[in-house]
mmCIF file of C-alpha atoms and ligand atoms in Angstrom:
data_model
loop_
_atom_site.group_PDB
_atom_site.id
_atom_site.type_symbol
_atom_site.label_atom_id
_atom_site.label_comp_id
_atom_site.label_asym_id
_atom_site.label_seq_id
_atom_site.Cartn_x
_atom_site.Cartn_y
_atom_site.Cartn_z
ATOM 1 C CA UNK P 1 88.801 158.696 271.974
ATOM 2 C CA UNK P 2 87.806 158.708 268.375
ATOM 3 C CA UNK P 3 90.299 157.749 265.395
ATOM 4 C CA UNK P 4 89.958 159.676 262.329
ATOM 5 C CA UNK P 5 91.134 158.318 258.555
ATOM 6 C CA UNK P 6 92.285 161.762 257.576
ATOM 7 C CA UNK P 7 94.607 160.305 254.430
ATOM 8 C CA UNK P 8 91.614 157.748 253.440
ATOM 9 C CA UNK P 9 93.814 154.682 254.148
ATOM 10 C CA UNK P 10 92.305 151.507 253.536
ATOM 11 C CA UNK P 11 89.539 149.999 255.733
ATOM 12 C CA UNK P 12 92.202 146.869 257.019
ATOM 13 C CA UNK P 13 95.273 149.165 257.922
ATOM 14 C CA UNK P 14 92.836 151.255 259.833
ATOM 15 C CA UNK P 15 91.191 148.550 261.428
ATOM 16 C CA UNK P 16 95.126 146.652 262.145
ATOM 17 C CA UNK P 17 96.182 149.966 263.589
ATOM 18 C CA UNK P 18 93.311 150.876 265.798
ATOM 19 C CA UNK P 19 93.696 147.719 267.278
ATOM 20 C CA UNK P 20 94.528 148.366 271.358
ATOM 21 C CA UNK P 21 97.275 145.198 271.703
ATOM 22 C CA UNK P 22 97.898 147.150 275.365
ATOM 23 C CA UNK P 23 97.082 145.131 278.285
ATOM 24 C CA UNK P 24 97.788 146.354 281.859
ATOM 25 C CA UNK P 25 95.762 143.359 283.286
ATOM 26 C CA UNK P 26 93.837 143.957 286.410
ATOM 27 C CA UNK P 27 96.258 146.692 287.922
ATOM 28 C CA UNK P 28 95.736 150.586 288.693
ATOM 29 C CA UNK P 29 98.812 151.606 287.631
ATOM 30 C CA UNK P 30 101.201 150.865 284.659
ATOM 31 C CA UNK P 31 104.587 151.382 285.679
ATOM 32 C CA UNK P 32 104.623 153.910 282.733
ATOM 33 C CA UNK P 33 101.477 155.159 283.988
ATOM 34 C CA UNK P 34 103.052 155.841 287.125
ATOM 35 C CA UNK P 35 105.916 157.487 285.662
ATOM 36 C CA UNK P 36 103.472 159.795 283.208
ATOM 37 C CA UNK P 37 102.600 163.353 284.130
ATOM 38 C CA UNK P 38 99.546 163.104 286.649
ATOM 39 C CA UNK P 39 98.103 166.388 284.799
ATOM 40 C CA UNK P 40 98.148 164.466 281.884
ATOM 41 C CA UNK P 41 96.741 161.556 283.172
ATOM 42 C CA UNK P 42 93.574 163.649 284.458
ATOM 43 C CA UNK P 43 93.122 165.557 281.688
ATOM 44 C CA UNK P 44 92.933 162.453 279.194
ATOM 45 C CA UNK P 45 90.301 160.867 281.837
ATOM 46 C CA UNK P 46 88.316 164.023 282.100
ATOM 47 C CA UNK P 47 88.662 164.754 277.659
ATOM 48 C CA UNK P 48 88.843 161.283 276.757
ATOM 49 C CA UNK P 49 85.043 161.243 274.543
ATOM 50 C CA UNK P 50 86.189 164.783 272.856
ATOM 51 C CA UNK P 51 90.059 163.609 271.825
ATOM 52 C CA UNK P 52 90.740 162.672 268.412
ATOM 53 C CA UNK P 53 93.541 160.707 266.804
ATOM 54 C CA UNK P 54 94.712 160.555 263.263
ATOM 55 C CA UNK P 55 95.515 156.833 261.919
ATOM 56 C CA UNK P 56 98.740 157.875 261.266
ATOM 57 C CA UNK P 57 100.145 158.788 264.019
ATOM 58 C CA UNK P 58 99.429 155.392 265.622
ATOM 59 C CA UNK P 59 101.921 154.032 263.038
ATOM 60 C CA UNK P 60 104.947 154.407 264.792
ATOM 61 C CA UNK P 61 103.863 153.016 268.030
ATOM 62 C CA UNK P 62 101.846 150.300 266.626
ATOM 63 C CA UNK P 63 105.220 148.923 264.547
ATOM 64 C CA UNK P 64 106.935 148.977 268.101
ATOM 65 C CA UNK P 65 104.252 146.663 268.999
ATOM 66 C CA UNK P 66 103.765 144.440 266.632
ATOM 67 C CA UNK P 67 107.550 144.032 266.719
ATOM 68 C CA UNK P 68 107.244 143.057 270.396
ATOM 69 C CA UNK P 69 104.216 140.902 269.411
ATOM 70 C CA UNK P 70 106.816 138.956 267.158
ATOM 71 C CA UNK P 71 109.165 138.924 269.903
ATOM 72 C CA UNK P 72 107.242 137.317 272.530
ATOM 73 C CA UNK P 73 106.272 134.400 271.059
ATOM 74 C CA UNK P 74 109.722 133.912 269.792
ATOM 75 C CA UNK P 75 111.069 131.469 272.483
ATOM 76 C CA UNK P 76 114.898 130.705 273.157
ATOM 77 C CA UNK P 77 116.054 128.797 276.283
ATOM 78 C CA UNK P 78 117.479 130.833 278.682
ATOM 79 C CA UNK P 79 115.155 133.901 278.452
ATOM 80 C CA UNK P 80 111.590 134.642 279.655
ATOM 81 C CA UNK P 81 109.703 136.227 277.440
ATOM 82 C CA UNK P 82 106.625 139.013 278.364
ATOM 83 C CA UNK P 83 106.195 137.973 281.847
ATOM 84 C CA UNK P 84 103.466 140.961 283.637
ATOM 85 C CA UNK P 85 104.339 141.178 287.433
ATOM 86 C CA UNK P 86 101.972 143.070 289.913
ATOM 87 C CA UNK P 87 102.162 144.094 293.208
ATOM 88 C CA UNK P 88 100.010 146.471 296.258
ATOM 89 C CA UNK P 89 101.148 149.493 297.287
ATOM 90 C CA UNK P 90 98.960 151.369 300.037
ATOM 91 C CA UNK P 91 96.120 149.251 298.519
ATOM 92 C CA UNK P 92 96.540 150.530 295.004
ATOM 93 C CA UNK P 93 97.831 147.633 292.321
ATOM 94 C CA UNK P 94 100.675 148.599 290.382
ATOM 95 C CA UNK P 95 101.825 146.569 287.506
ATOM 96 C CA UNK P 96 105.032 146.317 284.994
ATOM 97 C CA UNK P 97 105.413 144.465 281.640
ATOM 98 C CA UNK P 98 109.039 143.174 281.579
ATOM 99 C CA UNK P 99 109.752 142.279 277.612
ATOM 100 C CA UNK P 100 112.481 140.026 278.550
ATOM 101 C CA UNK P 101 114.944 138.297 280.965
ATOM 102 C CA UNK P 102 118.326 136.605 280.355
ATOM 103 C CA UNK P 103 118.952 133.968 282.725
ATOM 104 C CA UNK P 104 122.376 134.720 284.066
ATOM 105 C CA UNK P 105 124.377 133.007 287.138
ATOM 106 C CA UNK P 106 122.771 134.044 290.332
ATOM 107 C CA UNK P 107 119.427 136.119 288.785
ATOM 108 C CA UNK P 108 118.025 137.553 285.386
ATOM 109 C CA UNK P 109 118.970 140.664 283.065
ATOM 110 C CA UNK P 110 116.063 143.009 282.546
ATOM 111 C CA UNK P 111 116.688 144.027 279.169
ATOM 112 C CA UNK P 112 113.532 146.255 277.228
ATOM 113 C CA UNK P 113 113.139 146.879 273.738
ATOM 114 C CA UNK P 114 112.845 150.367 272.537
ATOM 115 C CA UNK P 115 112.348 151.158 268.887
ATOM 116 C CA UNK P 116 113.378 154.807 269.083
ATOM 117 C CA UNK P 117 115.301 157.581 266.658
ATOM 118 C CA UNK P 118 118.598 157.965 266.932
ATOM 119 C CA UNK P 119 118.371 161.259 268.799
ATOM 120 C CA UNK P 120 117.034 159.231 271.862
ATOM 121 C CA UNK P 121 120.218 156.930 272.120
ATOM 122 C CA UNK P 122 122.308 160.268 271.894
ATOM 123 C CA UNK P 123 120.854 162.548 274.595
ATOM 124 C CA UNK P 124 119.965 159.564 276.702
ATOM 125 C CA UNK P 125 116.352 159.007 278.229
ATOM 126 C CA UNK P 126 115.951 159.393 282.608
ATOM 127 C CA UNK P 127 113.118 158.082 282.008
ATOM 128 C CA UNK P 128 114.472 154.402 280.678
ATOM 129 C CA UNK P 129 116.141 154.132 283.859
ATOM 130 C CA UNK P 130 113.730 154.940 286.195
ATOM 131 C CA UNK P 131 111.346 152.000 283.854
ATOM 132 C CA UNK P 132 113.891 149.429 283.969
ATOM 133 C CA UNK P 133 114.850 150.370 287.699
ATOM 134 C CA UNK P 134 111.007 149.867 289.138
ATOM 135 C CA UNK P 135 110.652 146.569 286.751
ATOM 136 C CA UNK P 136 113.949 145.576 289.006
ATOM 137 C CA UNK P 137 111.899 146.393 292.179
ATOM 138 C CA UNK P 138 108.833 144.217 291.348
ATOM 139 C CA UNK P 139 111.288 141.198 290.118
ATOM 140 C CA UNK P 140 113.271 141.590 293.513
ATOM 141 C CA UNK P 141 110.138 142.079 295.804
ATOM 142 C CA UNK P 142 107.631 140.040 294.202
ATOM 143 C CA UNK P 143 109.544 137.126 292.710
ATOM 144 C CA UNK P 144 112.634 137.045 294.947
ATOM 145 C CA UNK P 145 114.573 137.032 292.098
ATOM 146 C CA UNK P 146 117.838 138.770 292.112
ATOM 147 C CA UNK P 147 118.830 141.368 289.294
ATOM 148 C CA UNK P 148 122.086 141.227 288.206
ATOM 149 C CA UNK P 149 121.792 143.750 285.081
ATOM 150 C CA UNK P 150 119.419 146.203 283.300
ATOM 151 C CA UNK P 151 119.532 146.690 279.856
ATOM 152 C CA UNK P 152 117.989 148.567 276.949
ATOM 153 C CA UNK P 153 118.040 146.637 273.504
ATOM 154 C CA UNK P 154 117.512 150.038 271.221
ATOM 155 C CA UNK P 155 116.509 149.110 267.460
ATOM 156 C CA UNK P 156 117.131 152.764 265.595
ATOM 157 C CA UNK P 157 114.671 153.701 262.989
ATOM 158 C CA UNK P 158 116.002 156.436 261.488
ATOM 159 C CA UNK P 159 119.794 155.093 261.320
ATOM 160 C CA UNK P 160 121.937 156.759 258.931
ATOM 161 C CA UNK P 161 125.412 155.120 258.501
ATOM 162 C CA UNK P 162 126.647 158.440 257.388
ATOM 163 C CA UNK P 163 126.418 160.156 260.905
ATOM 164 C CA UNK P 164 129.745 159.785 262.593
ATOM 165 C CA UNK P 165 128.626 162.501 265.224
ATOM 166 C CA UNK P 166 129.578 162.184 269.015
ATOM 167 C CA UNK P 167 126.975 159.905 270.851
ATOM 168 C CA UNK P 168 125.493 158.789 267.683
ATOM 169 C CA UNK P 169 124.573 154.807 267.764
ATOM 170 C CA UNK P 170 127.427 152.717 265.919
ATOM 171 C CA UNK P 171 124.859 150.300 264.266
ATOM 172 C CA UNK P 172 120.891 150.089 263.899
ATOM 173 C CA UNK P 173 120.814 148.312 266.975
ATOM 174 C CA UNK P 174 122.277 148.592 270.152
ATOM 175 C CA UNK P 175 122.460 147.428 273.476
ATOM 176 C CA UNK P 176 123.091 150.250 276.532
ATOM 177 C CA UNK P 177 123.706 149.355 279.597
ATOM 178 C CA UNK P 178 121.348 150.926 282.581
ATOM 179 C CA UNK P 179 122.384 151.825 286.194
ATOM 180 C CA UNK P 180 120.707 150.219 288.569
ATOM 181 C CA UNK P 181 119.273 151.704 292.164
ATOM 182 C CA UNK P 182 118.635 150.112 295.245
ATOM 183 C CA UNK P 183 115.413 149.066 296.125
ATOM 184 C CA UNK P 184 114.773 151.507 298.983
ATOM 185 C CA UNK P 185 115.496 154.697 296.165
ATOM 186 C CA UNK P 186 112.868 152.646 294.014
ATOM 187 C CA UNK P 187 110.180 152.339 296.309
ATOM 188 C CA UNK P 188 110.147 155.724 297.576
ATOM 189 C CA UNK P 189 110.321 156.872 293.970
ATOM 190 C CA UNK P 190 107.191 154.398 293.639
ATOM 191 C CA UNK P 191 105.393 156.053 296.941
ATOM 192 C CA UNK P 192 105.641 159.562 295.612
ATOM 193 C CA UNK P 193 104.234 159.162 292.583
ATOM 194 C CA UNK P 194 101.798 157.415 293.732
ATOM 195 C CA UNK P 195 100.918 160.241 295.881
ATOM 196 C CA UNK P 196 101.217 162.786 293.326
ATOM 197 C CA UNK P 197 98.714 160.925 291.115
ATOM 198 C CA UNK P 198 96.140 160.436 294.219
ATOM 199 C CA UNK P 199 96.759 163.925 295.092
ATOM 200 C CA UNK P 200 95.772 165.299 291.175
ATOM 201 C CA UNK P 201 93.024 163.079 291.151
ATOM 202 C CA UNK P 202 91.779 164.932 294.396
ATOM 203 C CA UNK P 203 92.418 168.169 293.238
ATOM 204 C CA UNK P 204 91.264 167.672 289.938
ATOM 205 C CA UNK P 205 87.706 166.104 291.768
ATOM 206 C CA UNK P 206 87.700 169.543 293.685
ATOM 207 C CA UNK P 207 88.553 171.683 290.184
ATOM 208 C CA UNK P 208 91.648 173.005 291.679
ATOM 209 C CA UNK P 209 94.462 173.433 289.458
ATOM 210 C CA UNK P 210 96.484 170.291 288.308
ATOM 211 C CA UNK P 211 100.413 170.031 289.497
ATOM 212 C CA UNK P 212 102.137 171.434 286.505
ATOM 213 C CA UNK P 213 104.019 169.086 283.963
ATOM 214 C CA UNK P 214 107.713 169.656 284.423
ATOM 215 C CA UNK P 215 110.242 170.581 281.699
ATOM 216 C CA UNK P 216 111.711 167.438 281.924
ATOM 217 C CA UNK P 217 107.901 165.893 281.302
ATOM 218 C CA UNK P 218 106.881 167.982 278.727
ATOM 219 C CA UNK P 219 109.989 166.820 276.706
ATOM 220 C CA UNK P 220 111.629 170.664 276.718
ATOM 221 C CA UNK P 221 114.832 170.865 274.145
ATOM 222 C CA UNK P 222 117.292 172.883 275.195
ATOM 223 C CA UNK P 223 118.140 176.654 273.998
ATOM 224 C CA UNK P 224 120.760 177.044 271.371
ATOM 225 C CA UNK P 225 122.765 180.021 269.799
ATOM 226 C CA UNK P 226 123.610 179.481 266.018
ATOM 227 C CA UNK P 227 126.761 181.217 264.605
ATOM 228 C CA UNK P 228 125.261 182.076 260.782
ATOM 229 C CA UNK P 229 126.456 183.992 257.872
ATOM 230 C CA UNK P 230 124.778 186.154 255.239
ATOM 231 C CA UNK P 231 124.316 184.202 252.252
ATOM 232 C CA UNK P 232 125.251 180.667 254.104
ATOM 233 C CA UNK P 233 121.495 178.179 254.790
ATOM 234 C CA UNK P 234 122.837 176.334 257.690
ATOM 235 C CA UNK P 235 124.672 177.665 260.668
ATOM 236 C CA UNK P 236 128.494 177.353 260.867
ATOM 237 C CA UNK P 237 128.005 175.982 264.649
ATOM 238 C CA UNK P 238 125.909 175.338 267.425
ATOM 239 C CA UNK P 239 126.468 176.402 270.922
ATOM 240 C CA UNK P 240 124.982 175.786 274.460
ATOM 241 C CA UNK P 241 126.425 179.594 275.680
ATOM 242 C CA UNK P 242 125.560 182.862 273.669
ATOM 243 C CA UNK P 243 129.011 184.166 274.957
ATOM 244 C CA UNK P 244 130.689 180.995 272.921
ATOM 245 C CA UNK P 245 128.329 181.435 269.821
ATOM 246 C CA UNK P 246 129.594 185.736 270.190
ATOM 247 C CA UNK P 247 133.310 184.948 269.798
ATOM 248 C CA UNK P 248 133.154 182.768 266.560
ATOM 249 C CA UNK P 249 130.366 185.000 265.029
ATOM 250 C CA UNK P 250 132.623 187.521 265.429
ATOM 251 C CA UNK P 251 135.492 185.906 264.216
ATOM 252 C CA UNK P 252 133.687 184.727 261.137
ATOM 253 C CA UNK P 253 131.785 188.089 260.628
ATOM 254 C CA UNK P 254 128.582 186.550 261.393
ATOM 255 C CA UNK P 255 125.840 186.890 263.812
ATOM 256 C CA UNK P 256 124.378 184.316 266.190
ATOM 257 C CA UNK P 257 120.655 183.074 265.846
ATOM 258 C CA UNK P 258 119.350 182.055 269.281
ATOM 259 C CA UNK P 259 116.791 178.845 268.604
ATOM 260 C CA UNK P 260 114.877 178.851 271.694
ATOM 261 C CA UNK P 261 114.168 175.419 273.518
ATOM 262 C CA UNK P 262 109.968 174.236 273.155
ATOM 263 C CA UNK P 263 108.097 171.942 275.150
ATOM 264 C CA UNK P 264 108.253 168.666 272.417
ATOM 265 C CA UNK P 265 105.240 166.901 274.082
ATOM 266 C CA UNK P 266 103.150 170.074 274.233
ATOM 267 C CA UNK P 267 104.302 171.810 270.561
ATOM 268 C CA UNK P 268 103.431 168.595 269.052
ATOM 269 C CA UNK P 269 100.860 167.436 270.678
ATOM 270 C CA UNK P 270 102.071 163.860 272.193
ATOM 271 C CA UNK P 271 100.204 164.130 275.256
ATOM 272 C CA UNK P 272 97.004 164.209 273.633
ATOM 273 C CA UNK P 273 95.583 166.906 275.723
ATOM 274 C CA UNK P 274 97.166 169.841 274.836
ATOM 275 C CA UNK P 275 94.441 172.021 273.661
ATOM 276 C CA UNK P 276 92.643 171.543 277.381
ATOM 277 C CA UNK P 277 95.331 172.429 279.242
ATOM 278 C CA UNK P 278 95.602 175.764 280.903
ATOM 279 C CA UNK P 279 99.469 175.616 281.511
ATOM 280 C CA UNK P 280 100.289 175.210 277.744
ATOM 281 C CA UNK P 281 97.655 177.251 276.434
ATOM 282 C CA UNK P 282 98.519 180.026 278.909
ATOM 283 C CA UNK P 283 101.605 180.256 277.467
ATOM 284 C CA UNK P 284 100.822 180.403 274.031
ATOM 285 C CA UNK P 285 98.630 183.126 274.383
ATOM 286 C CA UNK P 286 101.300 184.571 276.303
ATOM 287 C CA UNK P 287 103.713 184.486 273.582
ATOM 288 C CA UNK P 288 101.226 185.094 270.597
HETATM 289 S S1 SF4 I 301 100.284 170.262 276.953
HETATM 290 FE FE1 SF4 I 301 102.285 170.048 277.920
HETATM 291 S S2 SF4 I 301 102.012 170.849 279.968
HETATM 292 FE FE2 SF4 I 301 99.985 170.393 279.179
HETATM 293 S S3 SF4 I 301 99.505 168.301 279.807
HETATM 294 FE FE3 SF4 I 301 100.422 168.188 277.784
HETATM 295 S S4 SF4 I 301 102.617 167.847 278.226
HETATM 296 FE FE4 SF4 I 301 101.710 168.646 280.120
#
């Protein structure tokens, strides 16, 4: 992958940012990797000498880890700090990074760090459970250590003490509490992707067509109907149902503007791989 200087920023925030602090040790699989997009996976492997990066969009995930940098070597009794915990499955080494565990009666408290925008702690992330939930397998299975809590520790970037909207975080950090799973839902949650990402690689080997990414992958917002007004910038409302947004238009002598949900990861190009990949560009040519 090559990383471009497109703003000209100076030669050491270039060279602090394109440092690679990742480490998944001698494993296969990430748990993240696991839980990625196997088509996305693929394509990266197969495009990875032709991608390109800007500097600056490695500054927001490079803050998040020099934060956790910080954090681990910050030690207080009673926690463990960065601990990496790998296990086999079906011969293939999978491995998690578990920022931190509170020592509790009985077990530990998997809690992670996220430094996220506040939309993330409103609409709630799947995928945060599933993380926390398989770093609860490898701590039960692997250490014999019972888990007794899961826990994301969400620092807010964008905070804005003036939004008093429903959902949105009350400070610019917060803890949320996870649901946990038991360990037989894990594993078999484990098995199958595992299969699905030795199945693409397969495929991919044979140049058949990749599994698709899923809405839920490819980050998909949801459809909205706006209730606007001649004259008036932002809309009156929002609604999930055109039949809702209808009656107050009506009422208010407006019309209703339907914003149509996009595929996040894809639109903006997060996954890195956009421009090689048939499903996305197939639509856009669609739609063009
Ligand atoms: S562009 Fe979208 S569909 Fe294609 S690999 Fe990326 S996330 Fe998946």
């Amino acid at each position: 992958m090559k990383i471009t200087n497109k703003q000209n920023l100076p030669a050491p925030l270039v060279a602090l940012l394109s440092r690679n602090y990742y480490s998944k040790g001698a494993s296969q699989y990430s748990v993240t990797e696991l839980m990625s997009p196997p088509k996305i996976r693929r394509l990266r492997e197969q495009y990875d000498s032709e991608m390109e990066i800007d500097v600056t969009k490695m500054i927001a995930s490079q803050l998040g880890t020099f934060m956790h940098g910080k954090l681990e070597a910050k030690e207080v009794v009673g926690y463990t700090n960065e601990e990496r915990i790998f296990t086999e499955v079906d011969g293939i080494v999978i491995s998690g990074a578990i920022d931190l565990q509170q020592h509790v009666d009985g077990g530990v408290v998997i809690i992670d760090y996220k430094f996220v925008k506040a939309w993330s702690v409103k609409q709630g992330k799947s995928d945060w459970e599933t993380q926390l939930n398989v770093y609860k397998w490898l701590i039960e299975t692997v250490k014999g250590v019972p888990v007794k809590g899961l826990q994301i520790c969400a620092i807010i970037k964008d905070y804005s003490a003036h939004d008093t909207s429903e959902g949105y975080p009350e400070a610019e950090a917060v803890m949320i509490d996870v649901p946990m799973w038991d360990s037989v839902k894990t594993e078999s949650f484990v098995r199958q992707r595992l299969e699905m990402h030795r199945n693409a690689k397969v495929n991919h080997e044979f140049g058949e067509e990749l599994q698709a990414c899923t809405d839920e992958e490819r980050w998909m917002s949801e459809t909205v109907f706006a209730v606007k007004r001649e004259g008036r910038k932002s809309a009156i409302r929002l609604f999930k149902t055109i039949e809702e947004a209808t009656e107050l238009a009506e009422k208010e002598k407006g019309y209703v503007e339907t914003r149509k949900g996009e595929p996040k990861r894809c639109t903006g190009d997060f996954c890195g791989v956009s421009k090689w990949c048939k499903q996305y560009q197939g639509e856009i040519n669609v739609t063009a």
